mmCIF file of C-alpha atoms in Angstrom:
data_model
loop_
_atom_site.group_PDB
_atom_site.id
_atom_site.type_symbol
_atom_site.label_atom_id
_atom_site.label_comp_id
_atom_site.label_asym_id
_atom_site.label_seq_id
_atom_site.Cartn_x
_atom_site.Cartn_y
_atom_site.Cartn_z
ATOM 1 C CA MET A 1 -28.363 22.831 24.573
ATOM 2 C CA LYS A 2 -24.831 22.943 22.791
ATOM 3 C CA PRO A 3 -25.348 24.158 19.451
ATOM 4 C CA TRP A 4 -24.659 22.088 16.375
ATOM 5 C CA ASN A 5 -22.708 23.727 13.464
ATOM 6 C CA ASN A 6 -23.464 21.768 10.307
ATOM 7 C CA LYS A 7 -21.007 23.883 7.848
ATOM 8 C CA ALA A 8 -18.424 21.403 8.779
ATOM 9 C CA TRP A 9 -20.360 18.885 6.373
ATOM 10 C CA LEU A 10 -20.667 21.663 3.675
ATOM 11 C CA LEU A 11 -16.565 22.068 3.917
ATOM 12 C CA VAL A 12 -15.917 18.080 3.836
ATOM 13 C CA LEU A 13 -18.644 17.415 1.095
ATOM 14 C CA PRO A 14 -16.135 18.291 -2.006
ATOM 15 C CA THR A 15 -13.627 15.472 -0.371
ATOM 16 C CA LEU A 16 -16.382 12.910 0.079
ATOM 17 C CA VAL A 17 -17.386 13.786 -3.627
ATOM 18 C CA LEU A 18 -14.260 13.154 -4.840
ATOM 19 C CA VAL A 19 -13.421 10.036 -2.834
ATOM 20 C CA ALA A 20 -16.916 8.645 -4.014
ATOM 21 C CA PHE A 21 -16.133 9.209 -7.809
ATOM 22 C CA SER A 22 -12.535 8.218 -7.449
ATOM 23 C CA ALA A 23 -12.214 5.350 -4.955
ATOM 24 C CA VAL A 24 -15.643 4.478 -3.494
ATOM 25 C CA ILE A 25 -17.741 3.849 -7.154
ATOM 26 C CA PRO A 26 -14.701 2.235 -8.896
ATOM 27 C CA LEU A 27 -14.165 -0.290 -6.060
ATOM 28 C CA MET A 28 -18.037 -1.200 -5.791
ATOM 29 C CA THR A 29 -17.648 -1.784 -9.632
ATOM 30 C CA VAL A 30 -14.810 -4.242 -9.220
ATOM 31 C CA VAL A 31 -16.535 -6.099 -6.546
ATOM 32 C CA ASN A 32 -19.356 -6.583 -8.727
ATOM 33 C CA TYR A 33 -17.512 -7.616 -11.742
ATOM 34 C CA SER A 34 -15.365 -9.895 -9.315
ATOM 35 C CA VAL A 35 -18.406 -12.658 -9.278
ATOM 36 C CA GLN A 36 -19.668 -12.290 -12.916
ATOM 37 C CA ASP A 37 -18.338 -13.312 -15.917
ATOM 38 C CA THR A 38 -18.597 -10.987 -19.225
ATOM 39 C CA PHE A 39 -17.883 -11.373 -22.656
ATOM 40 C CA GLY A 40 -18.534 -7.335 -23.278
ATOM 41 C CA GLY A 41 -21.667 -5.590 -24.859
ATOM 42 C CA ASN A 42 -22.418 -4.698 -20.839
ATOM 43 C CA ARG A 43 -23.753 -8.482 -20.504
ATOM 44 C CA PHE A 44 -22.923 -10.503 -17.054
ATOM 45 C CA PHE A 45 -23.147 -13.820 -16.055
ATOM 46 C CA TRP A 46 -23.081 -14.912 -12.672
ATOM 47 C CA ALA A 47 -19.921 -16.745 -11.142
ATOM 48 C CA GLY A 48 -20.500 -16.553 -7.282
ATOM 49 C CA THR A 49 -17.146 -16.934 -5.859
ATOM 50 C CA GLU A 50 -15.429 -19.271 -8.786
ATOM 51 C CA TRP A 51 -12.929 -16.399 -9.638
ATOM 52 C CA TYR A 52 -11.834 -16.193 -6.230
ATOM 53 C CA GLU A 53 -11.143 -20.098 -5.913
ATOM 54 C CA GLN A 54 -9.380 -19.910 -9.392
ATOM 55 C CA ILE A 55 -7.097 -16.914 -8.068
ATOM 56 C CA LEU A 56 -6.206 -18.265 -4.711
ATOM 57 C CA ASN A 57 -5.159 -21.533 -6.086
ATOM 58 C CA SER A 58 -2.889 -20.272 -9.038
ATOM 59 C CA ASP A 59 0.433 -20.832 -8.883
ATOM 60 C CA ARG A 60 0.709 -17.884 -11.215
ATOM 61 C CA PHE A 61 -0.739 -15.392 -8.836
ATOM 62 C CA TRP A 62 1.273 -16.497 -5.729
ATOM 63 C CA ALA A 63 4.524 -16.458 -7.669
ATOM 64 C CA ALA A 64 3.849 -12.704 -8.954
ATOM 65 C CA LEU A 65 2.522 -12.059 -5.091
ATOM 66 C CA TRP A 66 5.903 -13.497 -3.713
ATOM 67 C CA ARG A 67 7.783 -11.565 -6.236
ATOM 68 C CA SER A 68 5.744 -8.195 -5.302
ATOM 69 C CA LEU A 69 6.638 -8.893 -1.686
ATOM 70 C CA LEU A 70 10.279 -9.700 -2.261
ATOM 71 C CA PHE A 71 10.636 -6.457 -4.467
ATOM 72 C CA SER A 72 8.986 -4.502 -1.815
ATOM 73 C CA GLY A 73 11.159 -5.894 1.096
ATOM 74 C CA ILE A 74 14.240 -5.017 -0.718
ATOM 75 C CA ILE A 75 13.202 -1.829 -1.675
ATOM 76 C CA LEU A 76 12.262 -1.167 2.195
ATOM 77 C CA ALA A 77 15.636 -2.308 3.350
ATOM 78 C CA ILE A 78 18.009 -0.298 1.121
ATOM 79 C CA GLU A 79 15.840 3.019 0.473
ATOM 80 C CA ILE A 80 14.732 3.473 4.544
ATOM 81 C CA PRO A 81 18.275 3.308 5.621
ATOM 82 C CA LEU A 82 19.804 5.094 2.908
ATOM 83 C CA GLY A 83 17.527 7.814 3.083
ATOM 84 C CA VAL A 84 17.978 8.430 6.653
ATOM 85 C CA PHE A 85 21.920 7.848 6.077
ATOM 86 C CA ILE A 86 21.871 10.781 3.358
ATOM 87 C CA ALA A 87 19.431 13.176 5.607
ATOM 88 C CA LEU A 88 21.706 13.128 8.185
ATOM 89 C CA HIS A 89 24.453 13.923 5.995
ATOM 90 C CA MET A 90 22.884 16.981 4.462
ATOM 91 C CA PRO A 91 23.962 20.208 5.221
ATOM 92 C CA ARG A 92 21.720 22.090 7.481
ATOM 93 C CA LYS A 93 21.999 25.516 6.188
ATOM 94 C CA GLY A 94 23.743 27.548 3.147
ATOM 95 C CA VAL A 95 23.867 27.440 -0.269
ATOM 96 C CA TRP A 96 24.761 23.644 0.039
ATOM 97 C CA LEU A 97 21.462 22.901 1.284
ATOM 98 C CA SER A 98 19.705 24.423 -1.837
ATOM 99 C CA VAL A 99 21.930 22.467 -3.898
ATOM 100 C CA CYS A 100 21.266 19.307 -2.088
ATOM 101 C CA LEU A 101 17.492 19.786 -2.056
ATOM 102 C CA VAL A 102 17.339 20.614 -5.717
ATOM 103 C CA LEU A 103 19.355 17.547 -6.589
ATOM 104 C CA MET A 104 17.154 15.424 -4.249
ATOM 105 C CA ALA A 105 14.023 16.694 -6.066
ATOM 106 C CA LEU A 106 15.139 15.986 -9.683
ATOM 107 C CA PRO A 107 14.448 12.198 -9.814
ATOM 108 C CA LEU A 108 11.205 13.086 -8.152
ATOM 109 C CA LEU A 109 9.621 15.219 -10.999
ATOM 110 C CA ILE A 110 10.299 12.845 -13.491
ATOM 111 C CA PRO A 111 7.274 10.589 -14.800
ATOM 112 C CA TRP A 112 7.234 7.006 -14.344
ATOM 113 C CA ASN A 113 7.327 6.177 -17.948
ATOM 114 C CA VAL A 114 10.086 8.352 -18.769
ATOM 115 C CA VAL A 115 12.004 7.007 -15.534
ATOM 116 C CA GLY A 116 11.520 3.555 -17.135
ATOM 117 C CA THR A 117 12.581 4.724 -20.502
ATOM 118 C CA ILE A 118 15.942 6.089 -19.248
ATOM 119 C CA TRP A 119 16.957 2.990 -17.489
ATOM 120 C CA GLN A 120 15.840 1.036 -20.163
ATOM 121 C CA VAL A 121 18.368 2.815 -22.724
ATOM 122 C CA PHE A 122 20.768 3.146 -19.934
ATOM 123 C CA GLY A 123 21.262 -0.595 -19.455
ATOM 124 C CA ARG A 124 21.476 -1.780 -22.950
ATOM 125 C CA VAL A 125 24.205 -3.581 -24.089
ATOM 126 C CA ASP A 126 24.278 -2.193 -27.314
ATOM 127 C CA ILE A 127 23.992 1.584 -26.702
ATOM 128 C CA GLY A 128 23.473 2.218 -23.028
ATOM 129 C CA LEU A 129 26.096 3.714 -21.042
ATOM 130 C CA LEU A 130 25.607 1.027 -18.119
ATOM 131 C CA GLY A 131 25.188 -1.801 -20.372
ATOM 132 C CA ARG A 132 28.454 -0.709 -22.515
ATOM 133 C CA ALA A 133 30.341 0.105 -19.586
ATOM 134 C CA MET A 134 29.633 -3.060 -17.922
ATOM 135 C CA ALA A 135 30.588 -4.827 -20.921
ATOM 136 C CA GLU A 136 34.069 -3.155 -21.362
ATOM 137 C CA LEU A 137 34.865 -4.076 -17.951
ATOM 138 C CA GLY A 138 33.971 -7.469 -18.535
ATOM 139 C CA VAL A 139 31.122 -7.931 -16.670
ATOM 140 C CA ASN A 140 28.399 -9.896 -18.259
ATOM 141 C CA TYR A 141 25.623 -8.082 -17.597
ATOM 142 C CA ASN A 142 21.908 -8.538 -19.631
ATOM 143 C CA TYR A 143 18.915 -7.547 -18.121
ATOM 144 C CA VAL A 144 16.854 -8.559 -21.218
ATOM 145 C CA ASN A 145 18.060 -12.562 -20.708
ATOM 146 C CA ASN A 146 19.457 -12.452 -17.071
ATOM 147 C CA VAL A 147 16.964 -12.666 -14.225
ATOM 148 C CA GLY A 148 19.586 -11.352 -11.463
ATOM 149 C CA ASP A 149 20.470 -8.503 -13.689
ATOM 150 C CA ALA A 150 16.920 -7.648 -14.519
ATOM 151 C CA TRP A 151 16.227 -7.532 -10.824
ATOM 152 C CA VAL A 152 19.139 -5.685 -9.813
ATOM 153 C CA THR A 153 18.183 -2.877 -12.650
ATOM 154 C CA LEU A 154 14.754 -2.926 -11.061
ATOM 155 C CA VAL A 155 15.818 -2.403 -7.602
ATOM 156 C CA VAL A 156 18.530 0.309 -8.403
ATOM 157 C CA MET A 157 16.191 2.380 -10.588
ATOM 158 C CA ASP A 158 13.667 2.427 -7.972
ATOM 159 C CA VAL A 159 16.267 3.407 -5.268
ATOM 160 C CA TRP A 160 17.548 6.008 -7.902
ATOM 161 C CA HIS A 161 14.129 7.466 -8.434
ATOM 162 C CA TRP A 162 12.589 6.932 -4.710
ATOM 163 C CA THR A 163 15.746 7.252 -2.072
ATOM 164 C CA SER A 164 15.282 11.187 -2.317
ATOM 165 C CA LEU A 165 11.588 10.927 -0.862
ATOM 166 C CA VAL A 166 12.859 9.349 2.093
ATOM 167 C CA ALA A 167 15.541 11.709 2.567
ATOM 168 C CA LEU A 168 13.504 14.578 2.640
ATOM 169 C CA LEU A 169 11.377 13.712 4.380
ATOM 170 C CA ALA A 170 13.813 12.253 7.153
ATOM 171 C CA TYR A 171 15.380 15.391 6.648
ATOM 172 C CA ALA A 172 11.969 17.631 7.230
ATOM 173 C CA GLY A 173 12.230 15.371 10.735
ATOM 174 C CA LEU A 174 15.609 16.063 11.793
ATOM 175 C CA VAL A 175 15.574 19.975 11.237
ATOM 176 C CA SER A 176 12.375 19.910 13.422
ATOM 177 C CA ILE A 177 14.384 18.776 16.344
ATOM 178 C CA PRO A 178 15.011 21.986 18.670
ATOM 179 C CA ASP A 179 18.669 22.454 19.301
ATOM 180 C CA ALA A 180 18.265 22.024 23.386
ATOM 181 C CA TYR A 181 17.861 18.300 22.959
ATOM 182 C CA TYR A 182 21.527 18.682 21.169
ATOM 183 C CA GLN A 183 22.742 20.730 23.864
ATOM 184 C CA ALA A 184 21.481 18.560 26.494
ATOM 185 C CA ALA A 185 23.024 15.486 24.748
ATOM 186 C CA GLU A 186 26.218 17.037 24.464
ATOM 187 C CA ILE A 187 26.266 18.034 27.905
ATOM 188 C CA ASP A 188 25.650 14.215 28.903
ATOM 189 C CA GLY A 189 28.685 13.234 26.788
ATOM 190 C CA ALA A 190 26.301 11.388 24.338
ATOM 191 C CA SER A 191 27.961 9.602 21.733
ATOM 192 C CA ARG A 192 27.037 10.174 17.984
ATOM 193 C CA TRP A 193 25.225 6.637 18.038
ATOM 194 C CA ALA A 194 23.380 7.421 21.163
ATOM 195 C CA VAL A 195 22.361 11.122 19.910
ATOM 196 C CA PHE A 196 21.067 9.244 16.570
ATOM 197 C CA ARG A 197 19.312 6.313 18.616
ATOM 198 C CA HIS A 198 17.440 8.274 21.639
ATOM 199 C CA ILE A 199 16.956 11.629 20.002
ATOM 200 C CA GLN A 200 17.012 11.676 16.178
ATOM 201 C CA LEU A 201 15.345 8.348 15.203
ATOM 202 C CA PRO A 202 12.635 8.817 17.522
ATOM 203 C CA LYS A 203 11.953 12.244 16.555
ATOM 204 C CA MET A 204 12.025 11.102 12.813
ATOM 205 C CA LYS A 205 9.725 8.023 13.411
ATOM 206 C CA ARG A 206 6.425 10.066 12.290
ATOM 207 C CA VAL A 207 7.904 11.074 8.997
ATOM 208 C CA LEU A 208 9.649 7.667 8.685
ATOM 209 C CA LEU A 209 6.353 6.109 8.954
ATOM 210 C CA ILE A 210 4.951 8.134 6.458
ATOM 211 C CA ALA A 211 8.064 7.210 4.228
ATOM 212 C CA VAL A 212 7.510 3.460 4.773
ATOM 213 C CA LEU A 213 3.950 3.623 4.223
ATOM 214 C CA LEU A 214 4.450 5.544 0.812
ATOM 215 C CA ARG A 215 7.527 3.553 -0.377
ATOM 216 C CA PHE A 216 5.868 -0.066 1.091
ATOM 217 C CA MET A 217 2.348 1.023 -1.128
ATOM 218 C CA ASP A 218 4.282 2.543 -4.173
ATOM 219 C CA SER A 219 6.683 -0.663 -4.440
ATOM 220 C CA PHE A 220 3.885 -3.095 -3.807
ATOM 221 C CA MET A 221 2.080 -1.793 -6.596
ATOM 222 C CA ILE A 222 4.577 -0.643 -9.014
ATOM 223 C CA TYR A 223 3.979 -1.056 -12.630
ATOM 224 C CA THR A 224 5.150 1.266 -15.254
ATOM 225 C CA GLU A 225 8.580 1.200 -14.462
ATOM 226 C CA PRO A 226 9.327 -2.468 -14.632
ATOM 227 C CA PHE A 227 6.608 -2.818 -17.540
ATOM 228 C CA VAL A 228 8.954 -0.429 -19.605
ATOM 229 C CA VAL A 229 12.203 -1.817 -18.294
ATOM 230 C CA THR A 230 11.958 -5.600 -18.594
ATOM 231 C CA GLY A 231 8.010 -6.136 -19.518
ATOM 232 C CA GLY A 232 7.767 -8.627 -16.723
ATOM 233 C CA GLY A 233 10.995 -10.666 -18.279
ATOM 234 C CA PRO A 234 13.096 -12.458 -18.776
ATOM 235 C CA GLY A 235 10.210 -15.057 -18.802
ATOM 236 C CA ASN A 236 7.984 -13.934 -15.739
ATOM 237 C CA ALA A 237 10.861 -13.382 -13.692
ATOM 238 C CA THR A 238 9.802 -9.405 -12.703
ATOM 239 C CA THR A 239 5.966 -9.991 -13.446
ATOM 240 C CA PHE A 240 4.612 -8.386 -10.209
ATOM 241 C CA LEU A 241 1.120 -8.550 -9.549
ATOM 242 C CA SER A 242 0.273 -5.342 -11.053
ATOM 243 C CA ILE A 243 1.695 -6.573 -14.368
ATOM 244 C CA ASP A 244 -0.206 -9.360 -13.896
ATOM 245 C CA LEU A 245 -3.072 -7.893 -12.969
ATOM 246 C CA VAL A 246 -2.951 -5.795 -16.375
ATOM 247 C CA LYS A 247 -1.908 -8.944 -18.593
ATOM 248 C CA MET A 248 -4.894 -10.570 -17.168
ATOM 249 C CA ALA A 249 -7.692 -7.873 -17.473
ATOM 250 C CA LEU A 250 -6.398 -6.113 -21.002
ATOM 251 C CA GLY A 251 -4.279 -8.948 -22.404
ATOM 252 C CA GLN A 252 -6.692 -11.587 -21.801
ATOM 253 C CA PHE A 253 -9.912 -10.076 -21.196
ATOM 254 C CA ASP A 254 -10.929 -12.028 -18.168
ATOM 255 C CA LEU A 255 -12.233 -9.134 -16.232
ATOM 256 C CA GLY A 256 -13.669 -11.429 -13.586
ATOM 257 C CA PRO A 257 -10.645 -13.033 -12.715
ATOM 258 C CA ALA A 258 -8.839 -9.731 -12.804
ATOM 259 C CA ALA A 259 -11.627 -8.197 -10.639
ATOM 260 C CA ALA A 260 -11.146 -10.905 -8.238
ATOM 261 C CA MET A 261 -7.529 -10.282 -8.040
ATOM 262 C CA SER A 262 -7.692 -6.749 -7.656
ATOM 263 C CA ILE A 263 -10.019 -7.058 -4.361
ATOM 264 C CA ILE A 264 -7.393 -9.879 -2.974
ATOM 265 C CA TYR A 265 -4.432 -7.416 -3.927
ATOM 266 C CA PHE A 266 -6.313 -4.322 -2.343
ATOM 267 C CA LEU A 267 -6.823 -6.421 0.706
ATOM 268 C CA ILE A 268 -3.255 -7.531 1.135
ATOM 269 C CA ILE A 269 -2.229 -4.058 0.765
ATOM 270 C CA LEU A 270 -4.704 -2.898 3.482
ATOM 271 C CA LEU A 271 -3.541 -5.906 5.853
ATOM 272 C CA LEU A 272 0.112 -4.690 5.493
ATOM 273 C CA SER A 273 -0.435 -0.858 5.480
ATOM 274 C CA TRP A 274 -2.100 -1.693 8.846
ATOM 275 C CA VAL A 275 0.500 -3.850 10.259
ATOM 276 C CA PHE A 276 3.249 -1.288 9.260
ATOM 277 C CA TYR A 277 1.295 1.505 11.149
ATOM 278 C CA ALA A 278 0.352 -0.768 14.081
ATOM 279 C CA VAL A 279 4.157 -1.705 14.455
ATOM 280 C CA MET A 280 5.576 1.743 14.349
ATOM 281 C CA THR A 281 3.020 3.413 16.365
ATOM 282 C CA ARG A 282 2.798 0.928 19.382
ATOM 283 C CA HIS A 283 6.045 2.377 20.515
ATOM 284 C CA ASP A 284 4.577 5.685 20.758
ATOM 285 C CA GLN A 285 1.518 4.391 22.860
ATOM 286 C CA GLU A 286 3.532 2.458 25.460
ATOM 287 C CA MET B 1 -29.350 7.580 -14.016
ATOM 288 C CA ASP B 2 -28.325 4.224 -15.443
ATOM 289 C CA PHE B 3 -25.942 2.418 -13.371
ATOM 290 C CA SER B 4 -25.932 -0.919 -15.248
ATOM 291 C CA TRP B 5 -22.182 -0.535 -16.206
ATOM 292 C CA MET B 6 -21.533 -1.036 -12.594
ATOM 293 C CA ALA B 7 -22.906 -4.449 -13.229
ATOM 294 C CA TRP B 8 -25.047 -4.719 -10.153
ATOM 295 C CA THR B 9 -26.142 -8.272 -8.612
ATOM 296 C CA THR B 10 -28.498 -8.547 -5.884
ATOM 297 C CA PRO B 11 -25.954 -10.185 -3.489
ATOM 298 C CA THR B 12 -23.312 -7.654 -4.187
ATOM 299 C CA ALA B 13 -26.153 -4.982 -3.217
ATOM 300 C CA ILE B 14 -27.167 -6.479 -0.131
ATOM 301 C CA PHE B 15 -23.406 -6.892 0.775
ATOM 302 C CA PHE B 16 -22.833 -3.123 0.210
ATOM 303 C CA CYS B 17 -26.024 -2.285 2.191
ATOM 304 C CA VAL B 18 -24.911 -4.350 4.974
ATOM 305 C CA ILE B 19 -21.358 -2.145 5.391
ATOM 306 C CA ALA B 20 -23.406 0.921 4.591
ATOM 307 C CA LEU B 21 -25.497 -0.278 7.768
ATOM 308 C CA LEU B 22 -22.505 -0.969 9.831
ATOM 309 C CA LEU B 23 -21.436 2.701 9.319
ATOM 310 C CA LEU B 24 -24.584 4.090 9.928
ATOM 311 C CA SER B 25 -24.698 2.217 13.183
ATOM 312 C CA MET B 26 -21.448 3.320 14.082
ATOM 313 C CA ALA B 27 -22.441 6.745 13.834
ATOM 314 C CA LEU B 28 -25.635 6.471 16.335
ATOM 315 C CA TRP B 29 -23.496 4.831 18.264
ATOM 316 C CA GLU B 30 -20.890 7.516 18.268
ATOM 317 C CA ARG B 31 -23.856 10.249 18.827
ATOM 318 C CA VAL B 32 -25.304 8.042 21.662
ATOM 319 C CA SER B 33 -21.998 7.319 23.246
ATOM 320 C CA PRO B 34 -19.177 10.116 21.850
ATOM 321 C CA GLY B 35 -15.448 9.653 22.075
ATOM 322 C CA GLY B 36 -15.080 6.353 20.507
ATOM 323 C CA SER B 37 -14.507 4.420 23.781
ATOM 324 C CA PRO B 38 -10.578 4.435 23.030
ATOM 325 C CA ARG B 39 -8.738 1.233 25.293
ATOM 326 C CA ARG B 40 -5.833 -0.706 24.848
ATOM 327 C CA GLY B 41 -6.219 -4.450 24.272
ATOM 328 C CA ILE B 42 -4.299 -7.327 23.633
ATOM 329 C CA LEU B 43 -2.532 -6.209 20.677
ATOM 330 C CA GLY B 44 -1.029 -3.304 23.176
ATOM 331 C CA LEU B 45 -2.293 -0.624 20.755
ATOM 332 C CA GLU B 46 -5.360 1.816 21.833
ATOM 333 C CA THR B 47 -8.104 1.417 19.315
ATOM 334 C CA THR B 48 -11.526 3.095 19.322
ATOM 335 C CA ARG B 49 -14.865 1.382 17.890
ATOM 336 C CA GLY B 50 -13.894 2.382 14.438
ATOM 337 C CA ASP B 51 -10.336 0.517 14.787
ATOM 338 C CA ARG B 52 -12.398 -2.363 15.885
ATOM 339 C CA LEU B 53 -14.894 -2.357 13.168
ATOM 340 C CA PHE B 54 -11.973 -1.998 10.547
ATOM 341 C CA LEU B 55 -9.970 -4.969 12.180
ATOM 342 C CA SER B 56 -13.535 -7.063 12.345
ATOM 343 C CA LEU B 57 -13.859 -6.315 8.325
ATOM 344 C CA LEU B 58 -10.694 -6.899 7.501
ATOM 345 C CA GLY B 59 -10.160 -10.117 9.462
ATOM 346 C CA ALA B 60 -13.906 -10.991 8.186
ATOM 347 C CA ALA B 61 -12.517 -10.577 4.258
ATOM 348 C CA PHE B 62 -9.239 -12.739 5.188
ATOM 349 C CA ILE B 63 -11.242 -15.481 6.894
ATOM 350 C CA HIS B 64 -13.619 -15.587 3.790
ATOM 351 C CA LEU B 65 -10.582 -15.818 1.414
ATOM 352 C CA ALA B 66 -8.610 -18.544 3.352
ATOM 353 C CA TRP B 67 -12.031 -20.504 3.551
ATOM 354 C CA LEU B 68 -12.508 -20.618 -0.081
ATOM 355 C CA GLY B 69 -8.479 -21.444 -0.869
ATOM 356 C CA LEU B 70 -8.550 -24.075 1.647
ATOM 357 C CA VAL B 71 -11.961 -25.281 2.162
ATOM 358 C CA GLY B 72 -14.558 -24.571 0.042
ATOM 359 C CA PRO B 73 -17.259 -22.298 -1.569
ATOM 360 C CA ASN B 74 -19.547 -22.641 1.226
ATOM 361 C CA LEU B 75 -19.435 -19.156 3.184
ATOM 362 C CA TRP B 76 -21.899 -19.578 5.595
ATOM 363 C CA GLN B 77 -19.320 -21.172 8.045
ATOM 364 C CA ALA B 78 -16.830 -18.711 7.101
ATOM 365 C CA LEU B 79 -19.518 -16.029 8.099
ATOM 366 C CA GLY B 80 -19.867 -17.656 11.443
ATOM 367 C CA VAL B 81 -16.173 -17.437 11.966
ATOM 368 C CA SER B 82 -16.043 -14.351 10.983
ATOM 369 C CA ALA B 83 -18.818 -12.846 13.393
ATOM 370 C CA ILE B 84 -16.993 -15.178 16.402
ATOM 371 C CA TYR B 85 -13.848 -13.180 15.198
ATOM 372 C CA ALA B 86 -15.452 -9.694 15.131
ATOM 373 C CA PHE B 87 -17.008 -10.692 18.724
ATOM 374 C CA PHE B 88 -13.568 -11.299 20.100
ATOM 375 C CA VAL B 89 -12.129 -8.068 18.651
ATOM 376 C CA PHE B 90 -14.861 -5.831 19.909
ATOM 377 C CA ARG B 91 -14.337 -7.734 23.468
ATOM 378 C CA PHE B 92 -10.569 -7.921 23.581
ATOM 379 C CA VAL B 93 -8.479 -5.792 21.077
#
């Protein structure tokens, strides 16, 4: 009979405990809140599916959802190709490689609220370098009261903050390709595009999947940077789902509707992440 | 230990018990028939039993939400549709 080694259970136990306390128990609590109403004092009143119906029929929720989806779409459309482009043009060895890696890693080391503050000041028309420069150039730029300017500022800020993550991941994928592939392509007289299309892109697929998933989830859940830069404005133009959720939960203390919105938000992230995963791994399996 | 801060209710407790029982059944099924029975279904993806359960539960959640948003608060019919959907997922995906 095959002996069972139960040591593996002990090894995964710390992770299970961590996940239970950081994810499972809070999620269960949110589910419990989503079907009840509370006015504080740990007293709850059964509300059933009322909050879900309220959220699903709320224009405010759908508007915030579309804004979040649009923001994530723009971010992925810019950061993934740009990151791959940068990775393709990074030096493969020497001192410039180290310089590149350090420069790439710098934005990733800055805390999110600091990034928001940097861009909030940078874009200000009265004292910010960007805002003043735009004014000097005759461009009517003001992210405080112009919707387009607010969106451009947030997108550029996110691209500045996170493209290097995509570039570093793509670079890791590129350096793992053995030289033999390039030599074979050279013998076959493959063009630069053919090398990219048939060697580099397929070999980067795994890391790009991680990059797409990370960037999608992060951009879809973005809170701190837009909150610091625009506060969700002008009006509600940059009020993404996360900002709307915090307004509802902490600003209005509507914990039941906020919990129902959290569950719907979580399910959308889960579904879209699975779709990305399925689409990107389908080709590998064929 | 006081768990009142988690605001438990009987329906949500039953819901989580059902999820836990489903996971336990899957573990037992795996014990009886190891390997997860991977196969390629109509999506063209290789899925295991766990994947199919995940798709069934995720789909059921969206069926219930769609029902609430489009039809009304009586979710028993949505549960029926979810069960049919889960059957198709386990049979064809």
